[in-house]
Short mmCIF file of C-alpha atoms and ligand atoms in Angstrom, two decimals:
data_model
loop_
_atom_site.label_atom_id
_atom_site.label_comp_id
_atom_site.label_asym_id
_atom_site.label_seq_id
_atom_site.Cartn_x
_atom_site.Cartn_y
_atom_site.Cartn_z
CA UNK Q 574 16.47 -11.93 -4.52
CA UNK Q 575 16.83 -11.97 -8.11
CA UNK Q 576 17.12 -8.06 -9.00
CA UNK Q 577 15.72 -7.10 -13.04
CA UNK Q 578 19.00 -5.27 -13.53
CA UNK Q 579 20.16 -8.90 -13.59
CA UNK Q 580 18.51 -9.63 -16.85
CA UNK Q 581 20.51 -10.82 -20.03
CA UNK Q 582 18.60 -8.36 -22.39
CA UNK Q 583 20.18 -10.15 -25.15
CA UNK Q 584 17.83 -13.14 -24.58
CA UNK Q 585 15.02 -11.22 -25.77
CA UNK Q 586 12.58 -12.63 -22.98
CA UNK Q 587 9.23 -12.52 -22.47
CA UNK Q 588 8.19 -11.51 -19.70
CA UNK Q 589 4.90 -12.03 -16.91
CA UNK Q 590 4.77 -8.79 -15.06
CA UNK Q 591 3.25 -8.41 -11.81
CA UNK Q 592 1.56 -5.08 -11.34
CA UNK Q 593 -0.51 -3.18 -8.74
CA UNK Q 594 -3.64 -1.08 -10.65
CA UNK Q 595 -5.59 -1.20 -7.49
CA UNK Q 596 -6.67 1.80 -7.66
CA UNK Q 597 -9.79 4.00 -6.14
CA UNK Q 598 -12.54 4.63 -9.11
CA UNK Q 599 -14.84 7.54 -8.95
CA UNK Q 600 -18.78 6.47 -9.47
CA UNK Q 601 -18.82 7.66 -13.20
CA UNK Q 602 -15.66 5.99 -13.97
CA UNK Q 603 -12.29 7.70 -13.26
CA UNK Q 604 -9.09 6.75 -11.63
CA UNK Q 605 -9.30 9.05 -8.48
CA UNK Q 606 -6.00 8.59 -7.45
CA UNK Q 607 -3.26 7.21 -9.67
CA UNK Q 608 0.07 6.97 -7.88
CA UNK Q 609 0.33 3.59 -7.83
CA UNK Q 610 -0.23 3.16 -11.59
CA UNK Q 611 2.38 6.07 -12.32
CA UNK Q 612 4.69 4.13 -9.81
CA UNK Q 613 4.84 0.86 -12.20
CA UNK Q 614 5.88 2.91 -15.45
CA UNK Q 615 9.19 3.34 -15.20
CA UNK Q 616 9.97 -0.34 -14.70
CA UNK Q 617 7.47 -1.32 -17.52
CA UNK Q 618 9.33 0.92 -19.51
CA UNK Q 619 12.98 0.50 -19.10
CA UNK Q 620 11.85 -3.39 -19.83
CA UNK Q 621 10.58 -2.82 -22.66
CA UNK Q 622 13.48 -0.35 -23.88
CA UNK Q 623 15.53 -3.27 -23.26
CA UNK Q 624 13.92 -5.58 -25.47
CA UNK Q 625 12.03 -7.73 -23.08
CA UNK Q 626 8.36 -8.65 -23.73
CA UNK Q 627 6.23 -7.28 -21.11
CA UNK Q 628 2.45 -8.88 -20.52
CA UNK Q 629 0.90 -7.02 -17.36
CA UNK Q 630 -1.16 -9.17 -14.47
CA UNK Q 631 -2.97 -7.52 -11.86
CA UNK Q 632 -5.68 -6.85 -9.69
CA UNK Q 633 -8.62 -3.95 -9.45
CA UNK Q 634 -11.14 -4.54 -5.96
CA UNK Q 635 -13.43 -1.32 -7.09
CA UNK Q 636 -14.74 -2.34 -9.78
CA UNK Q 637 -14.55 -6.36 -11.51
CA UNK Q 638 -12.83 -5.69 -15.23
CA UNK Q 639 -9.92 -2.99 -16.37
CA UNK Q 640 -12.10 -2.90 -19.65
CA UNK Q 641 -13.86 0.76 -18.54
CA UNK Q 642 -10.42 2.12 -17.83
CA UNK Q 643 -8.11 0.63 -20.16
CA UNK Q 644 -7.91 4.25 -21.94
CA UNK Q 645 -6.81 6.15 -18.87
CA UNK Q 646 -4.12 3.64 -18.67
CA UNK Q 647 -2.85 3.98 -21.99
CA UNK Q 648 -2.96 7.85 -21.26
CA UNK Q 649 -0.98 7.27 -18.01
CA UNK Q 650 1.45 4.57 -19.65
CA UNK Q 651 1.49 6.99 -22.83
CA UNK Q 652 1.71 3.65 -25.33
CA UNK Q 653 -1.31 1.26 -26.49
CA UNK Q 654 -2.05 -1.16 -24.36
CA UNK Q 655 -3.02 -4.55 -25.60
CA UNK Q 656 -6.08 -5.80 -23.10
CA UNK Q 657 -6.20 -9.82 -22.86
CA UNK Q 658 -10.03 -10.81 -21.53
CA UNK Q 659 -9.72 -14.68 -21.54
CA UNK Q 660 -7.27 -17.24 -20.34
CA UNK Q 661 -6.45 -18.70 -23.75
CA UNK Q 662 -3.00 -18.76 -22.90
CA UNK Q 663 -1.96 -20.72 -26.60
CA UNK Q 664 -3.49 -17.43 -27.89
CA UNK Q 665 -1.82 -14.74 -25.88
CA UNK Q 666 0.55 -13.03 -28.48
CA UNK Q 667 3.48 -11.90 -26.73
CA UNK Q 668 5.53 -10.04 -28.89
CA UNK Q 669 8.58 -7.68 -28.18
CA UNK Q 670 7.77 -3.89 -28.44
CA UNK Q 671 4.25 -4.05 -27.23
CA UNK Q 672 2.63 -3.79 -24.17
CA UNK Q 673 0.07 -6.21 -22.55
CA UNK Q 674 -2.89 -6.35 -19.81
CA UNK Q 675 -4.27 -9.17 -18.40
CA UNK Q 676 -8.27 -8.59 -17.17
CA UNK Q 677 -8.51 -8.63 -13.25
CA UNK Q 678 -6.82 -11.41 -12.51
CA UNK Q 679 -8.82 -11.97 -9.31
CA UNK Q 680 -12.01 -12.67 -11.71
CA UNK Q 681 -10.40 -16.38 -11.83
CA UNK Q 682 -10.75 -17.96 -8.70
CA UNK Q 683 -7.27 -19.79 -8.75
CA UNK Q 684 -5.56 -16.46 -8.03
CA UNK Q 685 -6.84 -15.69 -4.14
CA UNK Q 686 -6.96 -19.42 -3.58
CA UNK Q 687 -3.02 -19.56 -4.60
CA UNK Q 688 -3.90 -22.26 -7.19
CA UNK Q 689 -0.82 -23.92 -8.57
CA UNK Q 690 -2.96 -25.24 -11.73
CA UNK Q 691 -3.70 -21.45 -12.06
CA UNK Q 692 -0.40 -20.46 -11.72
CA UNK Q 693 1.14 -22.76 -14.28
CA UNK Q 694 -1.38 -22.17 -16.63
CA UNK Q 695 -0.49 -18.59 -17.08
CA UNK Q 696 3.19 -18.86 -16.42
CA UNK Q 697 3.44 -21.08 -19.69
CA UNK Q 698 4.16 -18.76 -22.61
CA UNK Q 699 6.97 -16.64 -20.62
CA UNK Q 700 10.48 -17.05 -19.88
CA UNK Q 701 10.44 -15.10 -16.43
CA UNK Q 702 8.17 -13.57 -13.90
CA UNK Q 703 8.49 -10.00 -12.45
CA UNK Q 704 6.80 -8.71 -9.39
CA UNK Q 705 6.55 -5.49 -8.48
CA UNK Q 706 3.23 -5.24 -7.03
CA UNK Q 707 5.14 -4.35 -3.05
CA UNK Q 708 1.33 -3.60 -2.40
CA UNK Q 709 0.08 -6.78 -3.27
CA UNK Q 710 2.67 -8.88 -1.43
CA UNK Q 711 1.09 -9.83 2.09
CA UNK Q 712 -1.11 -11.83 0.35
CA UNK Q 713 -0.89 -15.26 -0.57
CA UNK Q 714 -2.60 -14.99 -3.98
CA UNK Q 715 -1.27 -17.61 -7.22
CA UNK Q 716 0.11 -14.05 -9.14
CA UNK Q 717 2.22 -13.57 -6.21
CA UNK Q 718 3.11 -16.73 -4.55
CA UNK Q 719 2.37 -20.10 -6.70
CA UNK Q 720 3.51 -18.72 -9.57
CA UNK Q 721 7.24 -18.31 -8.77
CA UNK Q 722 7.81 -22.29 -8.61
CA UNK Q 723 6.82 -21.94 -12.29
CA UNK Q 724 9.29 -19.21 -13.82
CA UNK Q 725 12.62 -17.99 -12.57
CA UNK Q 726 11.33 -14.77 -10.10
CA UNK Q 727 12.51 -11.32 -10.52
CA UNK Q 728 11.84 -8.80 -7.72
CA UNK Q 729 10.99 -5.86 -9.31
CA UNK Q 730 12.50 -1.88 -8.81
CA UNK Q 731 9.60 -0.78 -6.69
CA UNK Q 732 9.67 -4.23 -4.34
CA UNK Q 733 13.45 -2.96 -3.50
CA UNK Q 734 12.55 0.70 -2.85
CA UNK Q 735 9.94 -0.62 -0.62
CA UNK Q 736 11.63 -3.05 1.28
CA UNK Q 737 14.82 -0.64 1.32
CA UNK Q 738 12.76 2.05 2.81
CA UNK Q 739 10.44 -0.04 5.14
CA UNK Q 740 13.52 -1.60 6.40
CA UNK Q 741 14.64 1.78 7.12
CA UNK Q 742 11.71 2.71 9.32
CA UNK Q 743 12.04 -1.22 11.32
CA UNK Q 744 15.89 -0.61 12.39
CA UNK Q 745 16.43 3.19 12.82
CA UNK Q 746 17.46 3.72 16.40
CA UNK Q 747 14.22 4.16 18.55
CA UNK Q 748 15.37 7.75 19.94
CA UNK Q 749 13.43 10.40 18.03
CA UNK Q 750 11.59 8.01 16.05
CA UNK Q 751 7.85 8.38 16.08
CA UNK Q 752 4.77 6.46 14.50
CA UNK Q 753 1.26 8.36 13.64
CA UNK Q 754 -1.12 6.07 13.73
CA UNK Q 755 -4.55 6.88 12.28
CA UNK Q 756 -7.65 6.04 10.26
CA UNK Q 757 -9.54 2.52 10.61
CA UNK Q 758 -9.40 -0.92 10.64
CA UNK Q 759 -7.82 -1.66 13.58
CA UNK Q 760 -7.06 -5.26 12.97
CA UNK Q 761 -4.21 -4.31 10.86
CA UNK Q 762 -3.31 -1.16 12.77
CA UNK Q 763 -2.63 -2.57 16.33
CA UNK Q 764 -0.30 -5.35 15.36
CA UNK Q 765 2.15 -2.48 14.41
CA UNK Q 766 1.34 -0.41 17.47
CA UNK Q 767 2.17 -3.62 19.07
CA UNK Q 768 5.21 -4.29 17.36
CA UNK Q 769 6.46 -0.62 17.44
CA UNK Q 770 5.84 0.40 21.45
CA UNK Q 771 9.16 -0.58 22.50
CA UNK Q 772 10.95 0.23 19.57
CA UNK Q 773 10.09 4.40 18.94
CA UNK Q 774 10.34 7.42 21.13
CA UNK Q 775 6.14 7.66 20.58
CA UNK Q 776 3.23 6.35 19.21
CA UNK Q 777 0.46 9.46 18.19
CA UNK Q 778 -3.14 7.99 18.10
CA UNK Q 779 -5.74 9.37 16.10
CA UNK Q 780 -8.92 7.89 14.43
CA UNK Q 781 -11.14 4.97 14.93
CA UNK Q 782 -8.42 3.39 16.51
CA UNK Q 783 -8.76 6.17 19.31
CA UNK Q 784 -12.23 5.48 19.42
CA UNK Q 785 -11.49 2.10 20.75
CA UNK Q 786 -8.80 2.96 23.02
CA UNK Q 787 -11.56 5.04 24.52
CA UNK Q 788 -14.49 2.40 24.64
CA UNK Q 789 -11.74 0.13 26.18
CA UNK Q 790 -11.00 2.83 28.94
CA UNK Q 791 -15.00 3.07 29.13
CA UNK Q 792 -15.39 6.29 28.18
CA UNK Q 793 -18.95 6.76 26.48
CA UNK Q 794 -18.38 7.76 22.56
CA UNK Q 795 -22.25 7.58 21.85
CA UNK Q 796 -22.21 6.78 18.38
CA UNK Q 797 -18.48 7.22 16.93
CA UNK Q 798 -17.33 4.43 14.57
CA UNK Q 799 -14.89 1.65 16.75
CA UNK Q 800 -13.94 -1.43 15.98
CA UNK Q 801 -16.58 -4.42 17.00
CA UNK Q 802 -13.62 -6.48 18.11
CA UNK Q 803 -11.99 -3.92 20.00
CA UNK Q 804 -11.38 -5.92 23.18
CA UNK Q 805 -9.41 -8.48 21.69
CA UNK Q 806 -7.34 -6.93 19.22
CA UNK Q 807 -6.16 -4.46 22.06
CA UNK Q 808 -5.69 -7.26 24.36
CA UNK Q 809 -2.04 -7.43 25.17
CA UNK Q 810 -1.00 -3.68 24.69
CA UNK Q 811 -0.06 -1.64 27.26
CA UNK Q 812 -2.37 1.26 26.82
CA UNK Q 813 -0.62 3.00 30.48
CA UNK Q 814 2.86 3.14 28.81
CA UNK Q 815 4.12 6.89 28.48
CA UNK Q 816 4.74 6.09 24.77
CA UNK Q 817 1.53 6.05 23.44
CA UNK Q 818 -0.02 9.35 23.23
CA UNK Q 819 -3.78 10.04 22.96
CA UNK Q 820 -5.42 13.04 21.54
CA UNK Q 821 -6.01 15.24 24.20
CA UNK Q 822 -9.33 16.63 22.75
CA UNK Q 823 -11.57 15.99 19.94
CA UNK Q 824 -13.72 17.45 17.37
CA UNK Q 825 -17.89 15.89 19.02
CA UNK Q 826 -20.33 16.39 16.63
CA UNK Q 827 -23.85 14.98 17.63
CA UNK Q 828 -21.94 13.28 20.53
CA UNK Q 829 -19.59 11.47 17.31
CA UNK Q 830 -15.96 11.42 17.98
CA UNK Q 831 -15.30 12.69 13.98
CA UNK Q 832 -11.39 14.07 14.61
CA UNK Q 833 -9.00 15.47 16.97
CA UNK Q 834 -9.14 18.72 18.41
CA UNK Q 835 -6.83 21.69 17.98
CA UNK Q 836 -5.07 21.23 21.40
CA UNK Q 837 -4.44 17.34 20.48
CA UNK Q 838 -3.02 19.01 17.10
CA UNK Q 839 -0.80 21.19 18.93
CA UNK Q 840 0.86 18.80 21.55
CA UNK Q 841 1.23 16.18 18.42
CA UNK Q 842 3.27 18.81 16.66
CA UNK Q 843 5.49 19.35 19.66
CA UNK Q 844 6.48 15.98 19.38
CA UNK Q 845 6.73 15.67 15.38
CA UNK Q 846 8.74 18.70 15.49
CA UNK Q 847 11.48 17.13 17.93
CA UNK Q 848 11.57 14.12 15.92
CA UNK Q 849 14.08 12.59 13.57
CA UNK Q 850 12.13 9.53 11.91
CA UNK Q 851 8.27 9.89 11.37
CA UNK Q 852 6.22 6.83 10.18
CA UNK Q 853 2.12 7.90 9.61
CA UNK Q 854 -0.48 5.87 8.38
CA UNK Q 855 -4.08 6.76 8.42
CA UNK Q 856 -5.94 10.10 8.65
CA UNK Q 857 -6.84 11.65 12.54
CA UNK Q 858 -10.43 12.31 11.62
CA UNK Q 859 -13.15 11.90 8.74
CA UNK Q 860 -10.94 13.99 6.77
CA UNK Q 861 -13.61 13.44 3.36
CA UNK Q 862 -15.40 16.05 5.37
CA UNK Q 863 -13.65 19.50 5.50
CA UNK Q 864 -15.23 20.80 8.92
CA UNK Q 865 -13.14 17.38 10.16
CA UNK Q 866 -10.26 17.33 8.18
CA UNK Q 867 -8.52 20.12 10.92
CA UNK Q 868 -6.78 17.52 12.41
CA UNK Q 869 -5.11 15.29 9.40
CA UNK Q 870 -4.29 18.96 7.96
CA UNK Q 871 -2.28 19.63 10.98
CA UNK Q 872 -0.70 16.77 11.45
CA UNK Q 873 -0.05 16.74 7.60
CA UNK Q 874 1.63 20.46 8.05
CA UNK Q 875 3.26 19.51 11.16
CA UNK Q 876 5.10 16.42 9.28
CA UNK Q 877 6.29 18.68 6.11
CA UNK Q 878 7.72 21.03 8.33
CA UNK Q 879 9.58 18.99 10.45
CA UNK Q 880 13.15 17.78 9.69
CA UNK Q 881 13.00 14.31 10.30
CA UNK Q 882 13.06 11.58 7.15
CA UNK Q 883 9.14 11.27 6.78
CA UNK Q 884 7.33 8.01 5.45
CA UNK Q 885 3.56 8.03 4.86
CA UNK Q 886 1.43 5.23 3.71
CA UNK Q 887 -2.44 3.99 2.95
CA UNK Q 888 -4.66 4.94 0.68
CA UNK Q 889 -6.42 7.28 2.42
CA UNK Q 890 -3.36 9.00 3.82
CA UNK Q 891 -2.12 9.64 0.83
CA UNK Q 892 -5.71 10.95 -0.50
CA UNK Q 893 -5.69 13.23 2.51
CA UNK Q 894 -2.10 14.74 1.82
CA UNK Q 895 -2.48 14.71 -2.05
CA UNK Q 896 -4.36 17.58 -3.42
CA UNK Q 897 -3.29 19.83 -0.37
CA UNK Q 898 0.12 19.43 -0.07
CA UNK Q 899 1.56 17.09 -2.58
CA UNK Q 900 3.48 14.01 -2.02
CA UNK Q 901 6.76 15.15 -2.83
CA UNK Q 902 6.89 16.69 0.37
CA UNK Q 903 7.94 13.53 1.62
CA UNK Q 904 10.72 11.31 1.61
CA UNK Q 905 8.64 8.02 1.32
CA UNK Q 906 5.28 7.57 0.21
CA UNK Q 907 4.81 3.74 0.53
CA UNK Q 908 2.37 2.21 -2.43
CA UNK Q 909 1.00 -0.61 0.33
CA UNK Q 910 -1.72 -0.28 2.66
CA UNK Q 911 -2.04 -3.87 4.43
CA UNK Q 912 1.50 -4.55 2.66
CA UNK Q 913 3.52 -1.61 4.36
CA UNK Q 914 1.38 -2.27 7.68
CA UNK Q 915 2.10 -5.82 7.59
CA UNK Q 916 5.85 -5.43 6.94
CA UNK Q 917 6.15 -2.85 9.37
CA UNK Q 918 4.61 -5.26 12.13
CA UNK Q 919 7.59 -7.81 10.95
CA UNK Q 920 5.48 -10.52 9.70
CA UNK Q 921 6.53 -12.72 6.83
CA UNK Q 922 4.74 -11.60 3.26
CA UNK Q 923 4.06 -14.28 1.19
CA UNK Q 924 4.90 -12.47 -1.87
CA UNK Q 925 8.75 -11.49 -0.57
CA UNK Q 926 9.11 -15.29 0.82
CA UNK Q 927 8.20 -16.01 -2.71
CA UNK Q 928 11.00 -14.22 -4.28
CA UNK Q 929 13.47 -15.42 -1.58
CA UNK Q 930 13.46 -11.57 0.10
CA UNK Q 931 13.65 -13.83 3.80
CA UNK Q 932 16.61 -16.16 2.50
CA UNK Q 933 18.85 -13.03 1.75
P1 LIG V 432 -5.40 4.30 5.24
O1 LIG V 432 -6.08 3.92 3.95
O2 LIG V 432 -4.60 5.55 5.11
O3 LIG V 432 -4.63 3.17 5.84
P2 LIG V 432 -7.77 3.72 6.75
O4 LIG V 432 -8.38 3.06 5.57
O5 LIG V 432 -7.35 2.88 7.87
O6 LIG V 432 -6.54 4.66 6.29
O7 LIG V 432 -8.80 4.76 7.38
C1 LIG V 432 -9.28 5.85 6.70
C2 LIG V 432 -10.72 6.08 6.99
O8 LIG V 432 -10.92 6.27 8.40
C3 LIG V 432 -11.21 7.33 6.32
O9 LIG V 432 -12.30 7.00 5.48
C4 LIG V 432 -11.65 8.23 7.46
O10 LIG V 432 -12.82 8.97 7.20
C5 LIG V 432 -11.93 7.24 8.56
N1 LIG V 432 -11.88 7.85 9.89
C6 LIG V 432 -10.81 8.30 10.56
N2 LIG V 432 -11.15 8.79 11.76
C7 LIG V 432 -12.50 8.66 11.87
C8 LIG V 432 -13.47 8.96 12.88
N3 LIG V 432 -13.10 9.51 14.03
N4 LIG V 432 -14.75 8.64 12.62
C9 LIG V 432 -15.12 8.09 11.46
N5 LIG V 432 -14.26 7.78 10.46
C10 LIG V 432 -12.97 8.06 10.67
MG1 LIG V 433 -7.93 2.94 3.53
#
């Protein structure tokens, strides 16, 4: 991979920068959570310091145009920002010095559809393409993949800390290393659990995705949220095996499975505390509501305290642990959801392939 420290400076390029503003918006308009914007400052800047052009693509799922919170970026970039609605590429001013926004790039249909067309259109009035959306990266989407047969590729500083990290977590030695598994949306939860059994000491289950390890062992959960597909994604896991540790109560409200109970939060924190290498992604419970956030607060308190090199990931997870505790209580706070989940189950991301990440 072709790092941006690589750069001749003195070329004074122009650059087509692939960021990651996906951020959570609240109903009357505000970026609830902006770690992943702060995290793609520092390279914007240090580019432009260095006399390289920098236009900004990227994507927003919340809500369909950056135009309502183009001023909170400029307030979180701390420079103007110039926003770019159309895809009159002969018009797009690029100059040096100045920063630039493409709209949502996914309002053009050639992006998820990896659209080579697409791709060259808006490659044409640069001299090199940057990614550094890691979060983005699983997908096969034109400002990710197509787009690189267009412009020489740069993999960006947070794509290396990611990878660096993530690669981290894949080849530590299995003894004392553990993986909290949490939240929803089991079809990109229990490819990892599959992919990690035989490779940590445990596996601590939590969440929906306890919810269907307990429909599957037919015990009645009344009207807790599971996964509809349950049967098949768990197919092929070994739910007996002595590494994968289910909550041993929970919090039943209304006969709803909402979030562990306090013994489950106490033999979980015998085993965090033990441990040397702790992976967690996804909350225990429906931590949005206080009287069943107990659980993710525990295991969030258990995790600070403990010794081990912690990495955390997913939106949520990181909107649980947040306000409360702060992220710099950890050593790794990954900016991908389905991107660190998909890496961590060792499948190829298209947007790594793309930059020759495999080839290395
Ligand atoms: P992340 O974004 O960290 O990867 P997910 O998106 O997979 O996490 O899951 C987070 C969601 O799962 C939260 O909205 C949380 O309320 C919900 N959740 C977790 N456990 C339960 C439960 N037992 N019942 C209902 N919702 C739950
Ligand atoms: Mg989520």
């Amino acid at each position: 991979m072709k790092l941006i420290s690589q750069i001749n400076e003195n070329e004074k390029l122009k650059a087509l920068f692939r960021a990651d503003f996906d951020v959570p918006i609240s109903e009357s308009g505000k970026i609830l959570e902006d770690f992943r914007i702060s995290k793609q400052r520092e390279a914007v800047e240090g580019l432009l310091n260095g006399g390289v052009a920098v236009f900004m693509i990227a994507h927003i799922a919340e809500i369909d145009s950056f135009r309502p919170i183009i001023d909170q970026l400029e307030n979180i970039f701390s420079r103007k920002i110039y926003f770019v609605e159309d895809l009159n590429v002969t018009d797009w001013k690029v100059e040096h010095g100045n920063l630039y926004l493409l709209d949502n790039v996914r309002k053009w249909p050639g992006e998820k559809d990896n659209d080579s067309g697409f791709a060259k259109k808006i490659a044409e009035p640069f001299d090199i393409y940057i990614n550094n959306a890691f979060a983005v990266s699983h997908r096969k989407h034109a400002s990710v993949s197509a787009i690189t047969e267009f412009l020489p590729s740069y993999c960006g500083p947070l794509i290396e800390l990611e990878t660096k990290n993530l690669e981290r977590a894949v080849s530590s030695p299995s003894d004392g290393k553990i993986f909290i598994m949490g939240g929803a949306k089991a079809s990109t939860k229990i490819p990892v659990v599959k992919n990690f059994l035989n490779k940590v000491e445990s596996i601590l289950i939590g969440g929906v995705i306890a919810n269907d390890i307990l429909k599957k062992r037919g015990v009645d959960i009344n009207g807790s949220k599971f996964d509809e597909d349950f049967e098949s994604l768990l197919a092929g896991l070994d739910l007996s095996s002595p590494r994968l540790v289910m909550p041993l109560d929970y919090n039943v409200s209304n006969g709803n499975y909402l979030d562990i109970g306090p013994k489950s939060v106490e033999n979980f924190r015998g085993i965090v505390m033990k441990s040397k290498m702790i992976i967690w992604n996804g909350p225990m419970g429906l931590f949005e509501k206080t009287e069943f956030a107990k659980g993710t607060d525990g295991i969030a308190e258990a995790v600070i305290n403990s010794k081990a090199f912690k990495i955390i990931g997913g939106g949520d997870t990181i909107a649980a642990v947040n306000n409360k505790y702060g992220l710099d209580k950890f050593d790794f706070v990954s900016t991908g959801g389905g991107a660190m989940l998909a890496f961590l189950a060792e499948e190829r991301l298209p947007g790594l392939e793309a930059l020759g990440y495999y080839a290395k």
